[in-house]
mmCIF file of C-alpha atoms and ligand atoms in Angstrom:
data_model
loop_
_atom_site.group_PDB
_atom_site.id
_atom_site.type_symbol
_atom_site.label_atom_id
_atom_site.label_comp_id
_atom_site.label_asym_id
_atom_site.label_seq_id
_atom_site.Cartn_x
_atom_site.Cartn_y
_atom_site.Cartn_z
ATOM 1 C CA MET A 1 0.004 -0.019 -0.001
ATOM 2 C CA GLU A 2 1.162 3.545 -0.809
ATOM 3 C CA ARG A 3 1.863 5.451 2.422
ATOM 4 C CA HIS A 4 1.542 9.187 2.901
ATOM 5 C CA TYR A 5 2.945 11.204 5.740
ATOM 6 C CA PHE A 6 0.978 14.156 7.122
ATOM 7 C CA ASP A 7 2.574 14.516 10.538
ATOM 8 C CA TYR A 8 5.400 16.965 9.897
ATOM 9 C CA ALA A 9 4.743 18.791 13.213
ATOM 10 C CA ALA A 10 5.770 15.584 14.996
ATOM 11 C CA SER A 11 8.930 15.061 13.020
ATOM 12 C CA THR A 12 10.480 15.799 9.602
ATOM 13 C CA PRO A 13 12.722 13.639 7.407
ATOM 14 C CA VAL A 14 16.393 14.620 7.444
ATOM 15 C CA ASP A 15 17.194 16.699 4.334
ATOM 16 C CA LYS A 16 19.748 14.889 2.068
ATOM 17 C CA ARG A 17 21.985 17.978 2.220
ATOM 18 C CA VAL A 18 21.901 17.849 6.012
ATOM 19 C CA GLU A 19 22.745 14.138 5.957
ATOM 20 C CA LYS A 20 25.720 14.903 3.681
ATOM 21 C CA ALA A 21 26.969 17.713 5.917
ATOM 22 C CA MET A 22 26.850 15.366 8.968
ATOM 23 C CA ARG A 23 28.635 12.448 7.258
ATOM 24 C CA PRO A 24 32.258 13.299 8.170
ATOM 25 C CA TYR A 25 31.410 13.691 11.863
ATOM 26 C CA TRP A 26 30.524 10.086 12.685
ATOM 27 C CA SER A 27 33.863 8.351 12.240
ATOM 28 C CA LYS A 28 36.275 10.803 10.564
ATOM 29 C CA THR A 29 36.085 13.901 12.693
ATOM 30 C CA PHE A 30 34.980 12.013 15.795
ATOM 31 C CA GLY A 31 37.070 13.638 18.527
ATOM 32 C CA ASN A 32 35.625 15.043 21.710
ATOM 33 C CA PRO A 33 35.337 18.831 21.285
ATOM 34 C CA GLY A 34 36.612 19.214 24.827
ATOM 35 C CA SER A 35 39.962 17.472 24.050
ATOM 36 C CA LEU A 36 43.032 19.568 23.564
ATOM 37 C CA HIS A 37 44.627 17.527 20.848
ATOM 38 C CA SER A 38 44.099 18.022 17.120
ATOM 39 C CA PHE A 39 41.238 15.463 16.899
ATOM 40 C CA GLY A 40 39.349 17.403 19.556
ATOM 41 C CA GLN A 41 40.160 20.725 18.011
ATOM 42 C CA ASP A 42 38.869 19.601 14.593
ATOM 43 C CA ALA A 43 35.534 18.727 16.236
ATOM 44 C CA SER A 44 35.381 21.871 18.372
ATOM 45 C CA GLY A 45 36.162 24.008 15.288
ATOM 46 C CA ALA A 46 33.217 22.491 13.438
ATOM 47 C CA VAL A 47 30.897 22.983 16.423
ATOM 48 C CA PHE A 48 32.058 26.605 16.667
ATOM 49 C CA LYS A 49 31.196 27.235 13.006
ATOM 50 C CA ALA A 50 27.766 25.615 13.421
ATOM 51 C CA ARG A 51 27.100 27.706 16.502
ATOM 52 C CA GLU A 52 28.098 30.854 14.687
ATOM 53 C CA LYS A 53 25.833 29.973 11.760
ATOM 54 C CA ILE A 54 22.724 29.545 13.936
ATOM 55 C CA ALA A 55 23.616 32.631 15.972
ATOM 56 C CA GLU A 56 23.747 34.668 12.767
ATOM 57 C CA LEU A 57 20.332 33.351 11.684
ATOM 58 C CA ILE A 58 18.600 34.224 14.958
ATOM 59 C CA ASN A 59 20.595 37.418 15.433
ATOM 60 C CA CYS A 60 22.492 36.686 18.617
ATOM 61 C CA HIS A 61 26.073 36.091 19.784
ATOM 62 C CA TYR A 62 27.404 32.497 19.410
ATOM 63 C CA GLU A 63 27.998 32.233 23.180
ATOM 64 C CA GLU A 64 24.269 32.759 23.707
ATOM 65 C CA ILE A 65 23.496 29.395 22.120
ATOM 66 C CA VAL A 66 23.227 26.379 24.406
ATOM 67 C CA PHE A 67 22.853 23.050 22.604
ATOM 68 C CA THR A 68 20.665 20.511 24.366
ATOM 69 C CA GLY A 69 19.527 16.947 23.758
ATOM 70 C CA SER A 70 16.008 18.044 22.659
ATOM 71 C CA ALA A 71 13.578 20.937 22.708
ATOM 72 C CA THR A 72 12.003 19.330 25.759
ATOM 73 C CA GLU A 73 15.317 19.647 27.603
ATOM 74 C CA ALA A 74 15.660 23.239 26.411
ATOM 75 C CA ASN A 75 12.230 24.112 27.779
ATOM 76 C CA ASN A 76 13.063 22.380 31.067
ATOM 77 C CA LEU A 77 16.326 24.335 31.277
ATOM 78 C CA ALA A 78 14.511 27.623 30.564
ATOM 79 C CA LEU A 79 11.837 27.153 33.199
ATOM 80 C CA CYS A 80 13.582 25.159 35.895
ATOM 81 C CA GLY A 81 16.930 26.911 35.423
ATOM 82 C CA ILE A 82 15.388 30.375 35.881
ATOM 83 C CA VAL A 83 13.375 29.282 38.998
ATOM 84 C CA LYS A 84 16.476 27.640 40.504
ATOM 85 C CA ALA A 85 18.522 30.788 40.106
ATOM 86 C CA ALA A 86 15.712 32.980 41.485
ATOM 87 C CA ARG A 87 15.544 30.815 44.604
ATOM 88 C CA LYS A 88 19.291 31.225 45.068
ATOM 89 C CA ARG A 89 18.692 35.018 44.925
ATOM 90 C CA GLY A 90 16.284 34.711 47.853
ATOM 91 C CA ILE A 91 13.023 34.825 45.852
ATOM 92 C CA ASN A 92 11.199 32.050 47.698
ATOM 93 C CA MET A 93 7.698 32.368 46.228
ATOM 94 C CA PRO A 94 8.367 33.112 42.589
ATOM 95 C CA LYS A 95 5.585 33.357 40.045
ATOM 96 C CA ILE A 96 5.720 32.269 36.447
ATOM 97 C CA ILE A 97 3.190 32.907 33.722
ATOM 98 C CA VAL A 98 2.612 30.500 30.822
ATOM 99 C CA SER A 99 -0.219 30.055 28.317
ATOM 100 C CA ASP A 100 -2.836 27.375 28.649
ATOM 101 C CA ILE A 101 -1.747 25.861 25.326
ATOM 102 C CA GLU A 102 1.976 25.420 25.808
ATOM 103 C CA HIS A 103 3.643 22.173 24.807
ATOM 104 C CA LYS A 104 3.729 19.485 27.477
ATOM 105 C CA SER A 105 7.449 20.066 28.023
ATOM 106 C CA VAL A 106 6.587 23.554 29.322
ATOM 107 C CA LEU A 107 3.497 22.528 31.279
ATOM 108 C CA GLY A 108 5.306 19.452 32.576
ATOM 109 C CA SER A 109 8.168 21.663 33.865
ATOM 110 C CA CYS A 110 5.575 23.815 35.683
ATOM 111 C CA CYS A 111 3.626 21.097 37.373
ATOM 112 C CA PRO A 112 6.256 19.797 39.865
ATOM 113 C CA MET A 113 7.290 23.366 40.635
ATOM 114 C CA GLU A 114 3.807 24.149 41.900
ATOM 115 C CA TYR A 115 4.357 21.523 44.630
ATOM 116 C CA GLU A 116 7.556 23.351 45.558
ATOM 117 C CA GLY A 117 5.922 26.717 46.167
ATOM 118 C CA VAL A 118 6.134 28.280 42.703
ATOM 119 C CA GLU A 119 2.919 30.026 41.666
ATOM 120 C CA VAL A 120 2.073 29.140 38.079
ATOM 121 C CA VAL A 121 -0.496 31.248 36.210
ATOM 122 C CA TYR A 122 -1.994 29.633 33.115
ATOM 123 C CA LEU A 123 -3.158 32.347 30.781
ATOM 124 C CA PRO A 124 -6.365 31.620 28.880
ATOM 125 C CA VAL A 125 -6.566 31.855 25.123
ATOM 126 C CA PHE A 126 -9.362 33.019 22.834
ATOM 127 C CA LYS A 127 -11.193 30.665 20.440
ATOM 128 C CA SER A 128 -8.534 31.534 17.876
ATOM 129 C CA GLY A 129 -5.871 30.155 20.254
ATOM 130 C CA VAL A 130 -4.350 33.633 20.752
ATOM 131 C CA VAL A 131 -3.304 34.363 24.268
ATOM 132 C CA ASP A 132 -5.226 36.980 26.318
ATOM 133 C CA LEU A 133 -2.813 39.860 26.655
ATOM 134 C CA LYS A 134 -5.046 41.960 28.930
ATOM 135 C CA ARG A 135 -4.896 39.064 31.385
ATOM 136 C CA LEU A 136 -1.152 38.970 31.040
ATOM 137 C CA GLU A 137 -0.950 42.651 31.984
ATOM 138 C CA LYS A 138 -3.141 42.011 35.025
ATOM 139 C CA GLU A 139 -1.065 39.073 36.220
ATOM 140 C CA LEU A 140 2.341 40.732 36.160
ATOM 141 C CA ASP A 141 3.557 41.577 39.669
ATOM 142 C CA ASN A 142 6.814 41.944 41.560
ATOM 143 C CA ARG A 143 6.976 38.157 42.201
ATOM 144 C CA THR A 144 6.817 37.349 38.470
ATOM 145 C CA ILE A 145 10.202 36.051 37.297
ATOM 146 C CA LEU A 146 9.273 34.544 33.937
ATOM 147 C CA VAL A 147 6.667 34.698 31.182
ATOM 148 C CA SER A 148 6.759 31.861 28.713
ATOM 149 C CA ILE A 149 4.541 32.039 25.632
ATOM 150 C CA MET A 150 5.117 29.806 22.578
ATOM 151 C CA TYR A 151 5.594 31.380 19.108
ATOM 152 C CA ALA A 152 3.374 28.896 17.217
ATOM 153 C CA ASN A 153 1.186 26.210 18.678
ATOM 154 C CA ASN A 154 2.019 22.655 17.751
ATOM 155 C CA GLU A 155 -1.637 21.409 17.605
ATOM 156 C CA ILE A 156 -3.644 24.184 16.034
ATOM 157 C CA GLY A 157 -0.789 26.262 14.523
ATOM 158 C CA THR A 158 -1.871 29.578 16.036
ATOM 159 C CA ILE A 159 0.833 32.217 15.905
ATOM 160 C CA GLU A 160 1.159 33.984 19.249
ATOM 161 C CA PRO A 161 1.924 37.744 19.503
ATOM 162 C CA VAL A 162 5.386 37.244 21.063
ATOM 163 C CA GLU A 163 6.535 40.760 20.184
ATOM 164 C CA GLU A 164 3.552 42.239 21.973
ATOM 165 C CA VAL A 165 4.141 39.939 24.987
ATOM 166 C CA SER A 166 7.710 41.244 25.132
ATOM 167 C CA GLU A 167 6.565 44.856 24.859
ATOM 168 C CA ILE A 168 4.142 44.429 27.761
ATOM 169 C CA VAL A 169 6.651 42.632 29.953
ATOM 170 C CA ARG A 170 9.525 45.079 29.196
ATOM 171 C CA LYS A 171 7.290 48.059 29.917
ATOM 172 C CA TYR A 172 6.462 46.496 33.257
ATOM 173 C CA ARG A 173 9.971 45.494 34.249
ATOM 174 C CA LYS A 174 11.668 48.803 33.312
ATOM 175 C CA ASN A 175 15.328 48.373 34.311
ATOM 176 C CA ASN A 176 14.835 45.315 36.441
ATOM 177 C CA PHE A 177 15.914 41.809 35.430
ATOM 178 C CA TYR A 178 12.515 40.254 36.059
ATOM 179 C CA PRO A 179 10.191 39.148 34.585
ATOM 180 C CA LEU A 180 12.232 37.368 31.911
ATOM 181 C CA ILE A 181 10.674 36.325 28.613
ATOM 182 C CA HIS A 182 10.896 32.895 27.031
ATOM 183 C CA THR A 183 9.340 31.619 23.807
ATOM 184 C CA ASP A 184 9.159 28.079 22.463
ATOM 185 C CA ALA A 185 9.717 28.639 18.761
ATOM 186 C CA VAL A 186 9.979 24.933 17.814
ATOM 187 C CA GLN A 187 7.021 24.998 15.375
ATOM 188 C CA ALA A 188 7.626 28.553 14.231
ATOM 189 C CA PHE A 189 11.126 28.367 12.929
ATOM 190 C CA ASN A 190 10.245 26.794 9.536
ATOM 191 C CA TYR A 191 7.845 29.647 8.667
ATOM 192 C CA LEU A 192 8.494 32.712 10.810
ATOM 193 C CA ASP A 193 11.420 34.983 11.385
ATOM 194 C CA CYS A 194 13.014 34.027 14.710
ATOM 195 C CA ASP A 195 15.229 37.049 15.256
ATOM 196 C CA VAL A 196 15.513 37.195 19.005
ATOM 197 C CA LYS A 197 16.102 40.975 19.102
ATOM 198 C CA ARG A 198 12.983 41.701 17.047
ATOM 199 C CA LEU A 199 10.979 39.309 19.212
ATOM 200 C CA GLY A 200 12.443 40.903 22.350
ATOM 201 C CA VAL A 201 12.936 37.612 24.162
ATOM 202 C CA ASP A 202 15.571 36.613 26.710
ATOM 203 C CA LEU A 203 15.268 32.864 26.000
ATOM 204 C CA MET A 204 14.125 30.888 22.951
ATOM 205 C CA THR A 205 13.823 27.157 22.320
ATOM 206 C CA LEU A 206 14.427 25.520 18.944
ATOM 207 C CA SER A 207 14.488 21.905 17.736
ATOM 208 C CA SER A 208 16.443 20.314 14.898
ATOM 209 C CA GLN A 209 14.076 17.415 14.232
ATOM 210 C CA LYS A 210 11.223 19.745 13.197
ATOM 211 C CA ILE A 211 13.342 21.569 10.592
ATOM 212 C CA TYR A 212 14.624 18.591 8.556
ATOM 213 C CA GLY A 213 17.571 18.089 10.812
ATOM 214 C CA PRO A 214 18.488 15.085 13.001
ATOM 215 C CA LYS A 215 16.787 14.032 16.244
ATOM 216 C CA GLY A 216 18.500 14.274 19.600
ATOM 217 C CA ILE A 217 19.469 17.913 19.329
ATOM 218 C CA GLY A 218 17.760 21.121 20.367
ATOM 219 C CA LEU A 219 18.923 24.463 21.676
ATOM 220 C CA LEU A 220 18.113 27.200 24.064
ATOM 221 C CA TYR A 221 19.063 30.781 23.206
ATOM 222 C CA ILE A 222 20.000 32.435 26.492
ATOM 223 C CA LYS A 223 20.717 36.190 26.463
ATOM 224 C CA ASP A 224 24.294 36.753 27.678
ATOM 225 C CA LYS A 225 23.182 38.954 30.585
ATOM 226 C CA LEU A 226 21.288 36.024 32.121
ATOM 227 C CA ILE A 227 24.415 33.900 32.243
ATOM 228 C CA LYS A 228 26.719 36.731 33.383
ATOM 229 C CA GLU A 229 24.303 37.775 36.157
ATOM 230 C CA ASN A 230 23.596 34.202 37.320
ATOM 231 C CA LEU A 231 19.862 34.493 36.438
ATOM 232 C CA ILE A 232 19.840 30.940 35.133
ATOM 233 C CA PHE A 233 21.398 27.709 36.439
ATOM 234 C CA PRO A 234 22.081 24.472 34.576
ATOM 235 C CA ILE A 235 19.883 21.488 35.202
ATOM 236 C CA ILE A 236 22.309 18.952 33.752
ATOM 237 C CA LYS A 237 25.581 19.317 35.581
ATOM 238 C CA GLY A 238 28.943 17.864 34.714
ATOM 239 C CA GLY A 239 31.633 19.407 32.552
ATOM 240 C CA GLU A 240 31.840 23.070 31.624
ATOM 241 C CA GLN A 241 30.412 22.598 28.134
ATOM 242 C CA GLU A 242 27.955 25.028 26.572
ATOM 243 C CA ASN A 243 29.061 28.058 28.504
ATOM 244 C CA LYS A 244 28.649 26.021 31.692
ATOM 245 C CA MET A 245 24.946 25.782 31.048
ATOM 246 C CA ARG A 246 24.767 22.070 30.046
ATOM 247 C CA GLY A 247 27.211 19.386 31.067
ATOM 248 C CA GLY A 248 27.922 16.538 28.670
ATOM 249 C CA THR A 249 29.993 15.987 25.517
ATOM 250 C CA GLU A 250 28.434 17.853 22.559
ATOM 251 C CA ASN A 251 26.523 15.849 19.975
ATOM 252 C CA VAL A 252 28.821 16.903 17.143
ATOM 253 C CA PRO A 253 27.061 15.373 14.133
ATOM 254 C CA GLY A 254 23.740 16.566 15.532
ATOM 255 C CA ILE A 255 24.989 20.157 15.930
ATOM 256 C CA ILE A 256 26.448 20.173 12.407
ATOM 257 C CA GLY A 257 23.139 18.807 11.024
ATOM 258 C CA PHE A 258 21.097 21.306 13.036
ATOM 259 C CA ALA A 259 23.048 24.287 11.661
ATOM 260 C CA LYS A 260 22.823 23.015 8.104
ATOM 261 C CA ALA A 261 19.083 22.434 8.420
ATOM 262 C CA ALA A 262 18.600 25.925 9.873
ATOM 263 C CA GLU A 263 20.530 27.457 6.993
ATOM 264 C CA LEU A 264 18.355 25.636 4.457
ATOM 265 C CA VAL A 265 15.178 26.759 6.159
ATOM 266 C CA TYR A 266 16.280 30.392 5.803
ATOM 267 C CA LYS A 267 17.046 29.866 2.120
ATOM 268 C CA ASP A 268 13.724 28.209 1.219
ATOM 269 C CA ARG A 269 11.419 29.851 3.787
ATOM 270 C CA GLU A 270 9.617 32.469 1.696
ATOM 271 C CA ILE A 271 8.780 30.159 -1.197
ATOM 272 C CA GLU A 272 7.785 27.309 1.151
ATOM 273 C CA VAL A 273 5.434 29.572 3.142
ATOM 274 C CA LYS A 274 3.626 30.662 -0.066
ATOM 275 C CA ARG A 275 3.411 27.125 -1.388
ATOM 276 C CA LEU A 276 2.041 25.649 1.843
ATOM 277 C CA LYS A 277 -0.425 28.481 2.392
ATOM 278 C CA LYS A 278 -1.992 27.654 -0.980
ATOM 279 C CA LEU A 279 -2.208 23.960 -0.096
ATOM 280 C CA GLN A 280 -3.597 24.762 3.314
ATOM 281 C CA ASN A 281 -6.375 26.991 1.891
ATOM 282 C CA TYR A 282 -7.135 24.418 -0.766
ATOM 283 C CA PHE A 283 -7.426 21.565 1.753
ATOM 284 C CA ILE A 284 -9.680 23.524 4.106
ATOM 285 C CA SER A 285 -12.078 24.604 1.388
ATOM 286 C CA GLN A 286 -12.272 21.096 -0.122
ATOM 287 C CA ALA A 287 -12.710 19.447 3.302
ATOM 288 C CA LYS A 288 -15.666 21.701 3.971
ATOM 289 C CA ASN A 289 -17.175 20.435 0.723
ATOM 290 C CA ILE A 290 -16.907 16.861 1.979
ATOM 291 C CA SER A 291 -19.099 17.605 4.939
ATOM 292 C CA GLN A 292 -20.955 20.683 6.028
ATOM 293 C CA GLU A 293 -20.197 19.683 9.619
ATOM 294 C CA ALA A 294 -16.446 19.860 9.108
ATOM 295 C CA GLY A 295 -14.836 22.831 10.838
ATOM 296 C CA LEU A 296 -11.416 24.328 11.315
ATOM 297 C CA ASN A 297 -10.031 24.406 14.886
ATOM 298 C CA GLY A 298 -8.164 27.607 15.678
ATOM 299 C CA ASP A 299 -7.632 30.664 13.541
ATOM 300 C CA SER A 300 -7.824 30.545 9.720
ATOM 301 C CA LYS A 301 -5.420 33.421 9.070
ATOM 302 C CA ASN A 302 -3.148 33.755 12.122
ATOM 303 C CA ARG A 303 -1.742 30.282 11.577
ATOM 304 C CA ILE A 304 1.515 28.691 10.420
ATOM 305 C CA PRO A 305 0.968 27.501 6.868
ATOM 306 C CA ASN A 306 1.615 23.764 7.313
ATOM 307 C CA ASN A 307 -1.054 23.206 9.978
ATOM 308 C CA ILE A 308 -4.596 22.023 9.434
ATOM 309 C CA ASN A 309 -6.581 20.890 12.528
ATOM 310 C CA MET A 310 -10.229 20.120 11.819
ATOM 311 C CA HIS A 311 -13.150 18.316 13.306
ATOM 312 C CA PHE A 312 -15.251 16.010 11.146
ATOM 313 C CA PRO A 313 -18.491 14.080 11.738
ATOM 314 C CA ALA A 314 -16.746 10.741 12.169
ATOM 315 C CA GLU A 315 -15.019 8.787 14.932
ATOM 316 C CA ASP A 316 -11.595 7.195 14.996
ATOM 317 C CA LEU A 317 -10.488 9.103 11.923
ATOM 318 C CA LEU A 318 -6.786 8.736 12.674
ATOM 319 C CA ILE A 319 -7.037 4.924 12.700
ATOM 320 C CA LYS A 320 -9.291 4.810 9.601
ATOM 321 C CA LEU A 321 -6.965 7.077 7.673
ATOM 322 C CA ASP A 322 -3.969 5.115 8.805
ATOM 323 C CA LEU A 323 -5.584 1.966 7.410
ATOM 324 C CA GLU A 324 -5.882 3.809 4.091
ATOM 325 C CA GLY A 325 -2.172 4.703 4.256
ATOM 326 C CA PHE A 326 -2.381 8.291 5.528
ATOM 327 C CA ALA A 327 -0.482 9.173 8.702
ATOM 328 C CA THR A 328 -2.157 12.062 10.551
ATOM 329 C CA SER A 329 -2.372 12.862 14.223
ATOM 330 C CA THR A 330 -4.728 13.922 17.001
ATOM 331 C CA GLY A 331 -2.334 16.305 18.672
ATOM 332 C CA SER A 332 1.280 16.218 19.874
ATOM 333 C CA ALA A 333 3.174 12.995 19.345
ATOM 334 C CA CYS A 334 4.304 12.820 22.951
ATOM 335 C CA SER A 335 0.737 12.531 24.240
ATOM 336 C CA ALA A 336 -0.765 10.576 21.309
ATOM 337 C CA ARG A 337 -0.756 7.383 23.339
ATOM 338 C CA ALA A 338 -2.458 8.985 26.320
ATOM 339 C CA TYR A 339 -5.938 9.005 24.616
ATOM 340 C CA LYS A 340 -6.896 12.089 26.511
ATOM 341 C CA ALA A 341 -8.759 15.028 25.017
ATOM 342 C CA SER A 342 -6.282 17.621 23.856
ATOM 343 C CA HIS A 343 -5.610 20.369 26.422
ATOM 344 C CA VAL A 344 -5.269 22.793 23.530
ATOM 345 C CA LEU A 345 -8.719 21.984 22.003
ATOM 346 C CA LYS A 346 -10.140 22.233 25.532
ATOM 347 C CA ALA A 347 -8.492 25.644 25.970
ATOM 348 C CA ILE A 348 -10.112 27.006 22.816
ATOM 349 C CA LYS A 349 -13.453 25.735 24.190
ATOM 350 C CA LEU A 350 -14.162 23.204 21.509
ATOM 351 C CA SER A 351 -16.880 20.772 22.647
ATOM 352 C CA LYS A 352 -15.725 17.390 23.908
ATOM 353 C CA GLU A 353 -17.453 15.704 20.952
ATOM 354 C CA LYS A 354 -15.734 17.903 18.397
ATOM 355 C CA ALA A 355 -12.421 17.625 20.125
ATOM 356 C CA GLU A 356 -12.598 13.859 20.041
ATOM 357 C CA ARG A 357 -13.477 13.979 16.296
ATOM 358 C CA SER A 358 -10.582 16.256 15.414
ATOM 359 C CA ILE A 359 -7.425 15.441 13.502
ATOM 360 C CA ARG A 360 -4.233 17.347 12.942
ATOM 361 C CA ILE A 361 -2.823 17.271 9.398
ATOM 362 C CA THR A 362 0.581 18.866 9.084
ATOM 363 C CA MET A 363 2.358 19.296 5.759
ATOM 364 C CA GLY A 364 6.027 19.622 4.934
ATOM 365 C CA LYS A 365 8.502 20.119 2.130
ATOM 366 C CA PRO A 366 7.652 16.822 0.345
ATOM 367 C CA THR A 367 3.868 17.439 0.463
ATOM 368 C CA THR A 368 2.280 17.983 -3.007
ATOM 369 C CA LYS A 369 -1.181 18.947 -4.264
ATOM 370 C CA LYS A 370 -1.512 15.449 -5.675
ATOM 371 C CA GLU A 371 -0.958 13.981 -2.249
ATOM 372 C CA ILE A 372 -3.494 16.370 -0.715
ATOM 373 C CA ASP A 373 -6.040 15.256 -3.331
ATOM 374 C CA LYS A 374 -5.413 11.659 -2.357
ATOM 375 C CA LEU A 375 -5.889 12.503 1.326
ATOM 376 C CA LEU A 376 -9.132 14.337 0.556
ATOM 377 C CA LYS A 377 -10.420 11.312 -1.370
ATOM 378 C CA ALA A 378 -9.557 9.000 1.519
ATOM 379 C CA LEU A 379 -11.158 11.364 3.973
ATOM 380 C CA LYS A 380 -14.346 11.399 1.938
ATOM 381 C CA LYS A 381 -14.354 7.648 1.854
ATOM 382 C CA VAL A 382 -13.911 7.129 5.617
ATOM 383 C CA ILE A 383 -16.401 9.828 6.589
ATOM 384 C CA LYS A 384 -19.128 8.561 4.302
ATOM 385 C CA LYS A 385 -18.615 4.944 5.389
HETATM 386 N N1 PLP B 1 7.748 22.378 21.843
HETATM 387 C C1 PLP B 1 6.924 22.267 20.820
HETATM 388 C C2 PLP B 1 6.055 23.400 20.409
HETATM 389 C C3 PLP B 1 6.780 21.012 20.115
HETATM 390 O O1 PLP B 1 5.933 20.898 19.127
HETATM 391 C C4 PLP B 1 7.641 19.958 20.579
HETATM 392 C C5 PLP B 1 7.506 18.651 19.913
HETATM 393 O O2 PLP B 1 6.518 18.288 19.340
HETATM 394 C C6 PLP B 1 8.516 20.188 21.641
HETATM 395 C C7 PLP B 1 8.536 21.381 22.270
HETATM 396 C C8 PLP B 1 9.392 19.072 22.146
HETATM 397 O O3 PLP B 1 10.240 18.590 21.179
HETATM 398 P P1 PLP B 1 11.095 17.253 21.438
HETATM 399 O O4 PLP B 1 10.085 16.170 21.633
HETATM 400 O O5 PLP B 1 11.911 17.141 20.230
HETATM 401 O O6 PLP B 1 11.872 17.445 22.652
#
């Protein structure tokens, strides 16, 4: 049976050019970047260049990039690392503000902290999935050390107003360090400019596996001031790698692949955004023709171009489509096996019935109109069955 992949928000295939760039770093240039001999120096030189490349793309200094083992780890470092440092500074009852629709790696970092005396405020979102900024303004107080709002949601693709969030927080904090601003830009990077200065953020999470790079590598941008002023502490301790922010030997092939993938995204971004936007609009209009009861979840315009999340009048759509050879999803891959209604669909106040009959279709570089037509045909078949 022909198989078709529509789950690019979960993971992307490694670009052939990325694979090629990584090739020398498995067994030829294999040294430990921390070693002083020439083998080590060859590896550390390559890591340095990759770090510089990514820094240039997101408009920061290379020392502000901390490579991690995943975006999950980067989000944990951002949230737990900031809280840990705040405690050391004598802030015993810190408050952090996140949106209701953050990825589980942000929400999961918050949950244990609540048991340890951290107040966590979960900001509501509108039906569009956009965070309530008025509520953010109201919640900011002198105990608030961090605001973490994602740039693009992984389930419904809503683009959050990160620049406005930064403006509000900066206006409130004046010349103080706190509150700091973090954004999880994992789903945004393929389609939106992630210049940290324009966004006004102090911390930003990215992932390689979502941008046609290898798995097992993510990063956290940390503004230099935070490191210099001890406003963040590492959560993985060991050697002094990554500006002392993350112990452990660097994943050299992963870092090389990540940088190459990021470079390619920047090259192809504009064309890819236009191409996917067309496919997205086409799919949504055609899907509504299949059934009058079909509806889009989240915002139709303020949305990254690869994401389609819709409810249909049929149950078990994911399984039925999979049996037809089409891989879609119901939400984020990390909670797909939990069989729980999505916290994101709940947050946008979709009824339980519609939430349970929703699927997420995410497109990527290999997706074609022909493939979309095949998916629409299969969808029609399984819905009318
Ligand atoms: N943040 C967002 C928005 C995501 O979509 C994901 C993965 O789906 C992550 C964080 C975590 O990425 P990883 O599982 O690679 O650590």
